[in-house]
PDB file of C-alpha atoms in Angstrom:
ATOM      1  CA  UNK A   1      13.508  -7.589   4.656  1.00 34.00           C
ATOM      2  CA  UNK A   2      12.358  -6.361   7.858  1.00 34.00           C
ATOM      3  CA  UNK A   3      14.514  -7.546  11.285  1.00 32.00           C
ATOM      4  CA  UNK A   4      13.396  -7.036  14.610  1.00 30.00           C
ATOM      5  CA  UNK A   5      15.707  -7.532  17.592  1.00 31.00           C
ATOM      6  CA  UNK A   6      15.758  -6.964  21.583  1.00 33.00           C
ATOM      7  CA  UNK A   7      17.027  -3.081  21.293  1.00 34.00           C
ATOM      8  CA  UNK A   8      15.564  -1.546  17.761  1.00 36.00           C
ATOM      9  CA  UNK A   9      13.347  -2.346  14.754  1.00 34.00           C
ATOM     10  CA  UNK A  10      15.404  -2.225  11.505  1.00 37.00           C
ATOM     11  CA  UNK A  11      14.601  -2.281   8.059  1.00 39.00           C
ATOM     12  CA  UNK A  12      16.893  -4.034   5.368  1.00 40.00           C
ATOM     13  CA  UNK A  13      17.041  -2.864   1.765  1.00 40.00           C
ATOM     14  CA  UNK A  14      17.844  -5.676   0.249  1.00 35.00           C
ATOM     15  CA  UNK A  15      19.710  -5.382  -3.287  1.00 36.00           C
ATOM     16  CA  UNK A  16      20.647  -9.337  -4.680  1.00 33.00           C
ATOM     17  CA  UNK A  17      24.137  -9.192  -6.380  1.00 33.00           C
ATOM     18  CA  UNK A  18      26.115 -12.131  -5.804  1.00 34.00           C
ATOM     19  CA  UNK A  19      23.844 -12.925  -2.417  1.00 35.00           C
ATOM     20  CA  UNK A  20      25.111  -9.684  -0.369  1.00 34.00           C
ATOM     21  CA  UNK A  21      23.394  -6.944   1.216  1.00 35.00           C
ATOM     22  CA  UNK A  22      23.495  -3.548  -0.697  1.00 45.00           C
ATOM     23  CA  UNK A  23      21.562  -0.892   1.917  1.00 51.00           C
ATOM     24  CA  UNK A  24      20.567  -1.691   5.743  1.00 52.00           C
ATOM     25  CA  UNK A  25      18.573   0.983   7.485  1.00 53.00           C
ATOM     26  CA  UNK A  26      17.968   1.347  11.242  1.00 52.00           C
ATOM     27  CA  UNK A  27      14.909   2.249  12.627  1.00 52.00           C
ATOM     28  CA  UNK A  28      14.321   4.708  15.673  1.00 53.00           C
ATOM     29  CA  UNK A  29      15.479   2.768  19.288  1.00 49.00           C
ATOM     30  CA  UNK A  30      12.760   1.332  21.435  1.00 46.00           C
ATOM     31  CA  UNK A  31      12.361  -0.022  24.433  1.00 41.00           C
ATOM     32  CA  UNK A  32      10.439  -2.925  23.222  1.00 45.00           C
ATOM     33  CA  UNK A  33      10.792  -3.820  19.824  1.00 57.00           C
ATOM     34  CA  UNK A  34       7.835  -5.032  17.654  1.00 66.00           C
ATOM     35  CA  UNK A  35       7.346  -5.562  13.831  1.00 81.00           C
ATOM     36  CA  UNK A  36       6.881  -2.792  10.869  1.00 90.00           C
ATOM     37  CA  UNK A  37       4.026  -3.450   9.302  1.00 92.00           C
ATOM     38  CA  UNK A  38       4.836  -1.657   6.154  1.00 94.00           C
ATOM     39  CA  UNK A  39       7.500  -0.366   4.722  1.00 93.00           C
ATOM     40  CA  UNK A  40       6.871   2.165   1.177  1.00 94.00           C
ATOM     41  CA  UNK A  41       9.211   3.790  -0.861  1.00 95.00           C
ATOM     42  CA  UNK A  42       7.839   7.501  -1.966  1.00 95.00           C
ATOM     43  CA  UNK A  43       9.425   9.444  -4.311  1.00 94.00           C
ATOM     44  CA  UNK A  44       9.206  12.859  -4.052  1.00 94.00           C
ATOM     45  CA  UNK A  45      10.588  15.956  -5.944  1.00 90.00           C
ATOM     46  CA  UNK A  46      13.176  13.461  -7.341  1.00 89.00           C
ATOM     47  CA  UNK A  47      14.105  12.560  -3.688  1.00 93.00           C
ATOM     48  CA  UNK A  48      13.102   8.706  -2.352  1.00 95.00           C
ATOM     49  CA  UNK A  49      11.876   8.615   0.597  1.00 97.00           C
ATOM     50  CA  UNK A  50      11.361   5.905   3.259  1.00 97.00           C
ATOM     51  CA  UNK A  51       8.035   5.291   5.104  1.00 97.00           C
ATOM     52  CA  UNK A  52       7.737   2.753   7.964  1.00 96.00           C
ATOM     53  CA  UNK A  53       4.722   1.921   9.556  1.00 97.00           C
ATOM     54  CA  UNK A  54       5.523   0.637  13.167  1.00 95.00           C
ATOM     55  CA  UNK A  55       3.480  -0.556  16.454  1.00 92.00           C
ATOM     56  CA  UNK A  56       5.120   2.675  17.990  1.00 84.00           C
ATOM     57  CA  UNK A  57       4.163   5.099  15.008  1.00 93.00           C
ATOM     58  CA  UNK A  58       5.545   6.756  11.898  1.00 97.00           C
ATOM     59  CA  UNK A  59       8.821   7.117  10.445  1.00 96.00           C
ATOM     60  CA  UNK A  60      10.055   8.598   7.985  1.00 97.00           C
ATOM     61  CA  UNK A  61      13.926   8.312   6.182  1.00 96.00           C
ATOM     62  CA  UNK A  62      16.028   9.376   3.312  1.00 95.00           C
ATOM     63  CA  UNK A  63      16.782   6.414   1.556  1.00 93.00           C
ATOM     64  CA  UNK A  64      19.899   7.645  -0.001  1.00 91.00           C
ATOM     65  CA  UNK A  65      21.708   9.036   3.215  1.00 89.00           C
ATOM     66  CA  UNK A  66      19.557   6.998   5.641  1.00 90.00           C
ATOM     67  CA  UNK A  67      18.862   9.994   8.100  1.00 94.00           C
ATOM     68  CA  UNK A  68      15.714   9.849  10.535  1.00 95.00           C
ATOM     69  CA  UNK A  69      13.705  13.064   9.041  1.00 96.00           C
ATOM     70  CA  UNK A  70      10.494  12.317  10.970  1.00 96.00           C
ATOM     71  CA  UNK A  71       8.937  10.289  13.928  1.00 95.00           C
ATOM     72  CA  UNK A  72       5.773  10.722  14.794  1.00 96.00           C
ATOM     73  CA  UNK A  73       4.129   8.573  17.433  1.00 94.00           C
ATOM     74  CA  UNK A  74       0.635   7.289  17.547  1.00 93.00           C
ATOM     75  CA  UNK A  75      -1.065   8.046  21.205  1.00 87.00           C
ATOM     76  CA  UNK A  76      -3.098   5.241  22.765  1.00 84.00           C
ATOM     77  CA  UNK A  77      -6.781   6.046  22.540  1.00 77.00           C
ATOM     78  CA  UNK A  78      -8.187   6.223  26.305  1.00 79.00           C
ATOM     79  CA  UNK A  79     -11.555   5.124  25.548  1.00 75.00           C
ATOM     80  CA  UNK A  80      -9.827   1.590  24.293  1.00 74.00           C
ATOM     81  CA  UNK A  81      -7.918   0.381  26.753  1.00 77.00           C
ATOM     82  CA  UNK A  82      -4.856  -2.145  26.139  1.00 76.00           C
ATOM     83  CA  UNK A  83      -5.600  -1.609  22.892  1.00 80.00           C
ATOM     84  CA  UNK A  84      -2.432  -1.211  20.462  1.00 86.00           C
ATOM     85  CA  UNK A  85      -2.453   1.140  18.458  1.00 93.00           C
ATOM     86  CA  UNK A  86      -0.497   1.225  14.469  1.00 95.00           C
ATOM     87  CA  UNK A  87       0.272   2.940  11.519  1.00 97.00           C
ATOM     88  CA  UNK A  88      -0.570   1.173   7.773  1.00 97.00           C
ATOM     89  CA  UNK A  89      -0.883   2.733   4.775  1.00 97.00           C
ATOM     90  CA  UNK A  90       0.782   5.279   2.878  1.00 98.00           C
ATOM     91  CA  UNK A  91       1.840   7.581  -0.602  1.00 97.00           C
ATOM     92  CA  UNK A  92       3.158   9.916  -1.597  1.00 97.00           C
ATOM     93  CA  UNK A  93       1.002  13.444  -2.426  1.00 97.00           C
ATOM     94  CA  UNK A  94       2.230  15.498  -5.192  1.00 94.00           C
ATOM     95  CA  UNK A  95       5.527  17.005  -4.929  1.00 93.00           C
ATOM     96  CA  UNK A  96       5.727  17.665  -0.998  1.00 94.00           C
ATOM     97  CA  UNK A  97       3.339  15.431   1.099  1.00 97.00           C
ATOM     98  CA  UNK A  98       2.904  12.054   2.352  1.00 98.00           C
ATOM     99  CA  UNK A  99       0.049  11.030   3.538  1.00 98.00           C
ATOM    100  CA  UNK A 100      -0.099   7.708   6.352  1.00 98.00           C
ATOM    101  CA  UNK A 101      -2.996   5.771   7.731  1.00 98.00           C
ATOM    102  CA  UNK A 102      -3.498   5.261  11.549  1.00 97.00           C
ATOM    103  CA  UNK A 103      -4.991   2.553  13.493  1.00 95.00           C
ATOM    104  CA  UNK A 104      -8.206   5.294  14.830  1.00 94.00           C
ATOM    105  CA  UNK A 105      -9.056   5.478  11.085  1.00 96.00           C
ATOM    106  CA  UNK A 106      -7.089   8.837  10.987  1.00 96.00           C
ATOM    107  CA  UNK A 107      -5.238   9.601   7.701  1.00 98.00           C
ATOM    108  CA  UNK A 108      -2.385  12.067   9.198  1.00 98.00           C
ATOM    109  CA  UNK A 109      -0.936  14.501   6.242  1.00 97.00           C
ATOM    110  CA  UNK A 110       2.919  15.050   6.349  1.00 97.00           C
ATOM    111  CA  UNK A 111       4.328  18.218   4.942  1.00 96.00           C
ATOM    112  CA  UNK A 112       7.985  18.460   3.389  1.00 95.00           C
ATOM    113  CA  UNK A 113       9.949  21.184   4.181  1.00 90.00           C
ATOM    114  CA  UNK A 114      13.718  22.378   3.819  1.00 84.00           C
ATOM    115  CA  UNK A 115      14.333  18.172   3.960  1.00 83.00           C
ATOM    116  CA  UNK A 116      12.553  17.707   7.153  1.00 92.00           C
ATOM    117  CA  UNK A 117       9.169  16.605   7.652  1.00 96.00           C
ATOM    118  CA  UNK A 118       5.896  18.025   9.539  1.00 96.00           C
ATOM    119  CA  UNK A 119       2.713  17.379  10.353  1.00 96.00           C
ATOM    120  CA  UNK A 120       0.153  19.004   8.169  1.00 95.00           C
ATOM    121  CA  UNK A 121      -3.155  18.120   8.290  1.00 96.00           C
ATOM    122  CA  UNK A 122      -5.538  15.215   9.715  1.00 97.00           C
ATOM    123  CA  UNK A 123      -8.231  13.380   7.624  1.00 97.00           C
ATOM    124  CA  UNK A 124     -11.427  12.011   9.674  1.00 96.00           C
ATOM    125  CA  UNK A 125     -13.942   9.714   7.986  1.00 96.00           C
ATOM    126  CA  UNK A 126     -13.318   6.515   8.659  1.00 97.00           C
ATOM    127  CA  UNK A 127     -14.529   4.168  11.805  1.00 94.00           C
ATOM    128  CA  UNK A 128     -11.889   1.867  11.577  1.00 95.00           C
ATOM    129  CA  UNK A 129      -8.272   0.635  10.926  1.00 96.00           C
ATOM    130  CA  UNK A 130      -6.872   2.375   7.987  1.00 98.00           C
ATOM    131  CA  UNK A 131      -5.623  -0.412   5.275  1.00 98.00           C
ATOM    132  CA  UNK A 132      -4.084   1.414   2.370  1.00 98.00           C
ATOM    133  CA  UNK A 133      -3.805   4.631   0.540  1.00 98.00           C
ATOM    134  CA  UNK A 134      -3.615   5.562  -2.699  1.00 98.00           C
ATOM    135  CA  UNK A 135      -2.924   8.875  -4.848  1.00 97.00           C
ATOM    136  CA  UNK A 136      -3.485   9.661  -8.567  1.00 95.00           C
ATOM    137  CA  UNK A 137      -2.488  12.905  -8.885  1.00 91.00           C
ATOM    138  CA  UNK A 138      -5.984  14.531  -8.612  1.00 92.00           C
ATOM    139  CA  UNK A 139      -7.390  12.308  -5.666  1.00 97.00           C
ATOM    140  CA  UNK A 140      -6.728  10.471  -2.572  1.00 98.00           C
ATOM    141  CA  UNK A 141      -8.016   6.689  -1.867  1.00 98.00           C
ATOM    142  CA  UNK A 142      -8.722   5.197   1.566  1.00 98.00           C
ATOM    143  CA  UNK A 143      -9.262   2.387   2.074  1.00 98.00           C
ATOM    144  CA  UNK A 144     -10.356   0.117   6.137  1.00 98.00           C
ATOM    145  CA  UNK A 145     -11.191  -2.842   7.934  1.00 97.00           C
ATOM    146  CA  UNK A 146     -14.667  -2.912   7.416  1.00 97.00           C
ATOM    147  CA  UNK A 147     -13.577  -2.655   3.677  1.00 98.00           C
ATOM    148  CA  UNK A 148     -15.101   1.371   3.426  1.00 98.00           C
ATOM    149  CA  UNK A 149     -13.510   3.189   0.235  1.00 98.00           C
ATOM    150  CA  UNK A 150     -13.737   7.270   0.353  1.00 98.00           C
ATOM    151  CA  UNK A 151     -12.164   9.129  -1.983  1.00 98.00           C
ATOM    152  CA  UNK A 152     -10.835  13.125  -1.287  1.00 98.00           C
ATOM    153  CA  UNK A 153     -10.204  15.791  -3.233  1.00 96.00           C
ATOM    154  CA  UNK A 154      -7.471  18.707  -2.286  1.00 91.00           C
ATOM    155  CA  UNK A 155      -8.874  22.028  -1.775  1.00 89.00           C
ATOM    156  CA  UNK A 156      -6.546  24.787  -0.998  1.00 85.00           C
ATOM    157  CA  UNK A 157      -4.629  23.896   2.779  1.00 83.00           C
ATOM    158  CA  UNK A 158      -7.800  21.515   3.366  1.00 90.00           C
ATOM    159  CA  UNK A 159      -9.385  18.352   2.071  1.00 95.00           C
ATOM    160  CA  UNK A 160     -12.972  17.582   0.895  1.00 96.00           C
ATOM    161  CA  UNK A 161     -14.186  14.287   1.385  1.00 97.00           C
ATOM    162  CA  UNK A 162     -16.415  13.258  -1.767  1.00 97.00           C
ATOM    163  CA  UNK A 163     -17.413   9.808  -2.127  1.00 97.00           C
ATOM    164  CA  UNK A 164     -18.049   7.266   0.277  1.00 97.00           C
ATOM    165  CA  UNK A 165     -18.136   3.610  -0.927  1.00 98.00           C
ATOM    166  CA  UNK A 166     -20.006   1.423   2.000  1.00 96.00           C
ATOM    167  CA  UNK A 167     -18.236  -1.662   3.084  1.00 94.00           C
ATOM    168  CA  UNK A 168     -19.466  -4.830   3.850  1.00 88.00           C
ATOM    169  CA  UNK A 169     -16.971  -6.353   6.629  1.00 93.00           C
ATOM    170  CA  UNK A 170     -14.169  -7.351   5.374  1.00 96.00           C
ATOM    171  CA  UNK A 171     -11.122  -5.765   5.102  1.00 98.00           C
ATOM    172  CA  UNK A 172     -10.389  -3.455   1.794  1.00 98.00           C
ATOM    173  CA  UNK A 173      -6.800  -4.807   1.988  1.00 98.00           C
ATOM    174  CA  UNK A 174      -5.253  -3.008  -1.147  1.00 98.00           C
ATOM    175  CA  UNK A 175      -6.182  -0.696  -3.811  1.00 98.00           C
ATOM    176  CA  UNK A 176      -4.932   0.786  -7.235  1.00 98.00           C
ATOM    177  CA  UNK A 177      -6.030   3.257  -9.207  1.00 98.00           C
ATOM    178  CA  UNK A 178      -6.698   2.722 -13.405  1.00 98.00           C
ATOM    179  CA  UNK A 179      -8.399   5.863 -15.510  1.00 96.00           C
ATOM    180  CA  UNK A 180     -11.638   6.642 -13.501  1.00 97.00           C
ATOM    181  CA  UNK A 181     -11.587   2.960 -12.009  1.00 98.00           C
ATOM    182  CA  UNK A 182     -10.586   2.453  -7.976  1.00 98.00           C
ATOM    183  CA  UNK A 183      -9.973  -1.104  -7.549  1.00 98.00           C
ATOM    184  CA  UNK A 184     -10.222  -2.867  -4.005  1.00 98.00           C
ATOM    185  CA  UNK A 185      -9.138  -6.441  -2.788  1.00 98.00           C
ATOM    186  CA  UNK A 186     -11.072  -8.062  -0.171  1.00 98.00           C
ATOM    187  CA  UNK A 187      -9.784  -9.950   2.488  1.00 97.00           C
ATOM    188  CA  UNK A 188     -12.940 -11.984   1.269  1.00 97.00           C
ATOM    189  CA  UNK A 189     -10.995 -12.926  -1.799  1.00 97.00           C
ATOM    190  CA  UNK A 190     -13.625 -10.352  -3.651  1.00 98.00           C
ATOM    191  CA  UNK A 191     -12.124  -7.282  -6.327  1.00 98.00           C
ATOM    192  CA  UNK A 192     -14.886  -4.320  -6.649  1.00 98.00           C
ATOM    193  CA  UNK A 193     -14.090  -1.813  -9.441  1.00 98.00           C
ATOM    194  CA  UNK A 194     -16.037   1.874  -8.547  1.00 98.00           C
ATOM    195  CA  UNK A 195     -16.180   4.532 -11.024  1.00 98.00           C
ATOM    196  CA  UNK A 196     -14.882   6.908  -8.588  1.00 97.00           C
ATOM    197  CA  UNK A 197     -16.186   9.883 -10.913  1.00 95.00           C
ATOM    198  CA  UNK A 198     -19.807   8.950 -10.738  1.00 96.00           C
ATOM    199  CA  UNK A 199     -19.865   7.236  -7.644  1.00 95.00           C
ATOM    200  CA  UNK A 200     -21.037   3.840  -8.641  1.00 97.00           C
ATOM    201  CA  UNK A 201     -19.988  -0.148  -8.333  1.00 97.00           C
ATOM    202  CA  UNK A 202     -18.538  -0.951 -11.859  1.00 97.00           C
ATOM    203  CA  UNK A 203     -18.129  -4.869 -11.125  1.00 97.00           C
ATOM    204  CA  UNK A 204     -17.865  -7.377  -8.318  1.00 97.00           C
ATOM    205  CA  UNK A 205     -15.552 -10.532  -8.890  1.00 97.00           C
ATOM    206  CA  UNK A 206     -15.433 -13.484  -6.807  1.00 97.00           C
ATOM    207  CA  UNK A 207     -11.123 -13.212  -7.822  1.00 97.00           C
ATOM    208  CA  UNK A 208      -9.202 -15.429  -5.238  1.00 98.00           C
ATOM    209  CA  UNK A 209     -10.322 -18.029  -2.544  1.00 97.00           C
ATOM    210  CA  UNK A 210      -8.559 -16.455   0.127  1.00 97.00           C
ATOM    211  CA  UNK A 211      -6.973 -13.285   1.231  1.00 97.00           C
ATOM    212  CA  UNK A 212      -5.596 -11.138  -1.503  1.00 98.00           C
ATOM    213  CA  UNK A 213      -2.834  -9.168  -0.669  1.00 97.00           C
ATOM    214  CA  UNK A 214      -1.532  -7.101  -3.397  1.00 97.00           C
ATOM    215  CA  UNK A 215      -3.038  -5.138  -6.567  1.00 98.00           C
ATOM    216  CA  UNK A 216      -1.086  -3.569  -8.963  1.00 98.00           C
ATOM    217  CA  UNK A 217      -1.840  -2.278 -12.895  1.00 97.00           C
ATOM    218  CA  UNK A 218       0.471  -0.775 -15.600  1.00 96.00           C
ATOM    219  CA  UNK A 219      -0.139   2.004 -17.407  1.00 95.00           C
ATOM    220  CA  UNK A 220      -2.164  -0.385 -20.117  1.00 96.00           C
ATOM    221  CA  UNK A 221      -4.831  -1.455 -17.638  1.00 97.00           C
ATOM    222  CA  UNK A 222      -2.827  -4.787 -16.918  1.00 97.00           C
ATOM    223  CA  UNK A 223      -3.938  -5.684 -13.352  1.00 98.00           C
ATOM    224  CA  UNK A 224      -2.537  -8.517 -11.237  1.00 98.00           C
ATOM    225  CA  UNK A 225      -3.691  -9.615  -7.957  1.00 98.00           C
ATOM    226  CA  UNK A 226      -2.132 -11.749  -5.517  1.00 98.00           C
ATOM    227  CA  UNK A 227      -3.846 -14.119  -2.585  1.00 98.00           C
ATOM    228  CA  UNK A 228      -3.057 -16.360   0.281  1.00 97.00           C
ATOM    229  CA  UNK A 229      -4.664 -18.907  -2.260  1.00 97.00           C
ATOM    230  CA  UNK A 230      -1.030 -18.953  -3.997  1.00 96.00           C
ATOM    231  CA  UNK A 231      -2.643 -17.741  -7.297  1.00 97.00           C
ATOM    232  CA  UNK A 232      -1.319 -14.760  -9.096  1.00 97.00           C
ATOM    233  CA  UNK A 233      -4.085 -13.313 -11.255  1.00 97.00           C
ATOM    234  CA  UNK A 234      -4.237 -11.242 -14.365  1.00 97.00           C
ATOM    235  CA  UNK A 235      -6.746  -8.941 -15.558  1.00 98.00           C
ATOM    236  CA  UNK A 236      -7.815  -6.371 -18.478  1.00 97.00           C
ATOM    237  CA  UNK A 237      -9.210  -3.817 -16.729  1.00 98.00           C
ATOM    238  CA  UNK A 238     -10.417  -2.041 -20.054  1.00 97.00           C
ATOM    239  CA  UNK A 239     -12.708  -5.055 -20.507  1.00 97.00           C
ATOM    240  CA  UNK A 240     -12.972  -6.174 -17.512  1.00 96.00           C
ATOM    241  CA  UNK A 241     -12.136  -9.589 -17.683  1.00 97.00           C
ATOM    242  CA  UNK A 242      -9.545 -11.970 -16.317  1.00 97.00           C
ATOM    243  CA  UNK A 243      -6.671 -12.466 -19.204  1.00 94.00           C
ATOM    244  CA  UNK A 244      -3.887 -15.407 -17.616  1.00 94.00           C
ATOM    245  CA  UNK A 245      -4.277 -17.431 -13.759  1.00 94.00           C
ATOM    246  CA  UNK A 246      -1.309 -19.286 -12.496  1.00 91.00           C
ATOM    247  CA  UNK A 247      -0.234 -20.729  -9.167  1.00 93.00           C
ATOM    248  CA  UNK A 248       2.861 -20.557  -6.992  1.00 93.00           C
ATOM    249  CA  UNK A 249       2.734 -24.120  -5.041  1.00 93.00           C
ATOM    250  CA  UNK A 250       3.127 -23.790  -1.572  1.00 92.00           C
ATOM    251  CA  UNK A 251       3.776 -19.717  -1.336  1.00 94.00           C
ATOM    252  CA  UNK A 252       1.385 -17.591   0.191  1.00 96.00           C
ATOM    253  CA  UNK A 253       1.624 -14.604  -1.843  1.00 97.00           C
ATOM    254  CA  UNK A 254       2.074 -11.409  -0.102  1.00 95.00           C
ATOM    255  CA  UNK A 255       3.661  -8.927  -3.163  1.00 95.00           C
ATOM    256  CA  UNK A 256       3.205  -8.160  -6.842  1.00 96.00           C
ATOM    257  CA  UNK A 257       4.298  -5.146  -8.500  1.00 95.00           C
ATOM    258  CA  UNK A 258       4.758  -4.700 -12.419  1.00 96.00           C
ATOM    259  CA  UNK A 259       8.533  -3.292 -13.633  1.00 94.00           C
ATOM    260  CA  UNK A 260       8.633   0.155 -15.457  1.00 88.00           C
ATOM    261  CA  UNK A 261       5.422   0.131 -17.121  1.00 82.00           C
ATOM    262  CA  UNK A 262       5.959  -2.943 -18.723  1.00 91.00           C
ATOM    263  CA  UNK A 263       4.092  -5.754 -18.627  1.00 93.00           C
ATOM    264  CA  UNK A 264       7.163  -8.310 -16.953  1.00 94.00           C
ATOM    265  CA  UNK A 265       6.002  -8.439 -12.662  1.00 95.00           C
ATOM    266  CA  UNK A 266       7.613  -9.508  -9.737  1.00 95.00           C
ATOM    267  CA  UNK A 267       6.168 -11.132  -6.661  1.00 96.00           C
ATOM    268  CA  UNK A 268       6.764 -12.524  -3.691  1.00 94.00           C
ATOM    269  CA  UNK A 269       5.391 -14.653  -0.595  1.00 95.00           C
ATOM    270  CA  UNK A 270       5.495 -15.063   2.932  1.00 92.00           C
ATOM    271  CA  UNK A 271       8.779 -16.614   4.232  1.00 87.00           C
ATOM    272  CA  UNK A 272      10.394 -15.759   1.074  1.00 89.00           C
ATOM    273  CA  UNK A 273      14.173 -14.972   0.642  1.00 88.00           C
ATOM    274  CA  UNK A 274      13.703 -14.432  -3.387  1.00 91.00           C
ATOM    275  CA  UNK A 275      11.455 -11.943  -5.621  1.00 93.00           C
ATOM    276  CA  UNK A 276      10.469 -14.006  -8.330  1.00 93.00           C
ATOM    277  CA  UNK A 277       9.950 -12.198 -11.940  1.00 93.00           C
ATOM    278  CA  UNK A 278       7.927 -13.126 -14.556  1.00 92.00           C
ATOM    279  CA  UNK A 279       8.893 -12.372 -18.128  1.00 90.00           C
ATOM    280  CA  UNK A 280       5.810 -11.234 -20.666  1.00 85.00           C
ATOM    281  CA  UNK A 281       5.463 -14.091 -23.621  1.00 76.00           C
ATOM    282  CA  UNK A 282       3.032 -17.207 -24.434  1.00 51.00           C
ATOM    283  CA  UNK A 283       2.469 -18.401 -20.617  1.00 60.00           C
ATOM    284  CA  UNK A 284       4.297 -15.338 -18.300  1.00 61.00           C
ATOM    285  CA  UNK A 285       7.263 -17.742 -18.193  1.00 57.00           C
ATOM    286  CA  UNK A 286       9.194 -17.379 -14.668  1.00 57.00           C
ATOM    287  CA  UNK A 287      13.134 -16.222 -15.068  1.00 49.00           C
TER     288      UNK A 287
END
């Protein structure tokens, strides 16, 4: 849960057991207060980390003691007047980076050291807004606005940009990563699968009728995506081919991750208060 009030921005960690709060976090002070826009939890070196993504730029806490290790703002861009500027999207990098999209279509590199964090590195390739990132252990995924994909490759204290995957307009909104497969949702309601290895469109599929949201997959190639169309989506991502389709009445669906590895997911919606989980057997059966 997210809470924004007249003095400071603060992020609740929200843990249900018997309808009280577990963990509440603040966020750094501000003269005016405006939304997060994303809130990640990296793990790194056995260590969770917090990221938010705020109107006024980058933070970054230890969820376990709750300390402010990092703020980093985001300067206004003088050829774009009155224009706000944001952080969105972010993940971890190996043991001892995080990496966080910006607003200019920046990717800014954050180094850990001796528990405090530092800038590293800056990533230019994108025109636009930076939507999400994601990181398989070899490679790093960005995704935009005007729904551009590029894919980088760590070499040495620097980074080689090595594909480039046009978009088309619409926002690449979320992304996951399966075997040699990136996968994008549209803000179109489309999912593209490239081969990031050779560079090439695997398959286009007309998926939701709205916005989607959310991607995630399991280490069996179990993908769900989520839309504004209130329809949670499953797919087999080895064949390519949509497996179960299901609708939420009512919820616009904002959320869907799957639960250690298994094939059980939660997922959630705008205006929410619950995380709904779905239990693997004959229909996905909600608990």
């Amino acid at each position: 849960a997210v809470v924004s009030t007249q003095s400071a921005i603060t992020a609740g960690i929200v843990a249900k057991s018997g309808g009280t709060m577990q963990k509440q976090m603040q966020g750094k002070e501000c003269s005016h207060a405006k939304p997060i826009i994303q809130a990640k939890f990296v793990a790194l070196s056995g260590n969770l980390y917090l990221i938010l993504c705020t109107f006024h730029g980058i933070q970054i806490h230890n969820a376990t003691d709750q300390r402010l290790l990092l703020f980093h703002p985001l300067p206004a861009d003088p050829s774009k007047p009155g224009e706000e500027v944001f952080a969105q999207g972010a993940s971890s990098i190996g043991n001892d980076m995080v990496a966080v999209g910006a607003s200019s279509g920046r990717i800014l590199i954050f180094k850990k050291d001796s528990g405090t964090f530092s800038w590293a590195d800056t990533l230019q390739g994108h025109s636009n807004p930076i939507c999400d990132i994601q990181y398989n252990g070899k490679r790093l995924f960005t995704s935009d606005d005007n729904g551009c994909v590029l894919v980088w490759s760590q070499n040495g204290d620097s980074w080689d940009l090595l594909k480039t995957f046009e978009g088309a307009g619409s926002p690449c909104s979320t992304m996951c990563v399966y075997k040699d497969y990136i996968v994008g949702g549209y803000g179109s309601g489309h999912i593209r699968i490239f081969n990031h290895q050779e560079g090439s469109l695997v398959a286009e599929i007309t998926a939701h009728a709205r916005w989607i949201n959310a991607l995630d997959v399991n280490p069996s190639g179990l993908m769900a995506s989520v839309s504004e169309d209130t329809v949670v989506n499953l797919w087999d991502l080895n064949e390519i081919c949509l497996q179960h389709t299901f609708s939420i009445p009512n919820v616009q669906l904002c959320g869907v991750q799957f639960l250690q590895g298994s094939n059980d997911f939660a997922v959630t919606g705008y205006d929410m208060k619950d995380i709904l989980i779905f239990k693997e057997n004959a229909n996905f059966k909600k608990l």
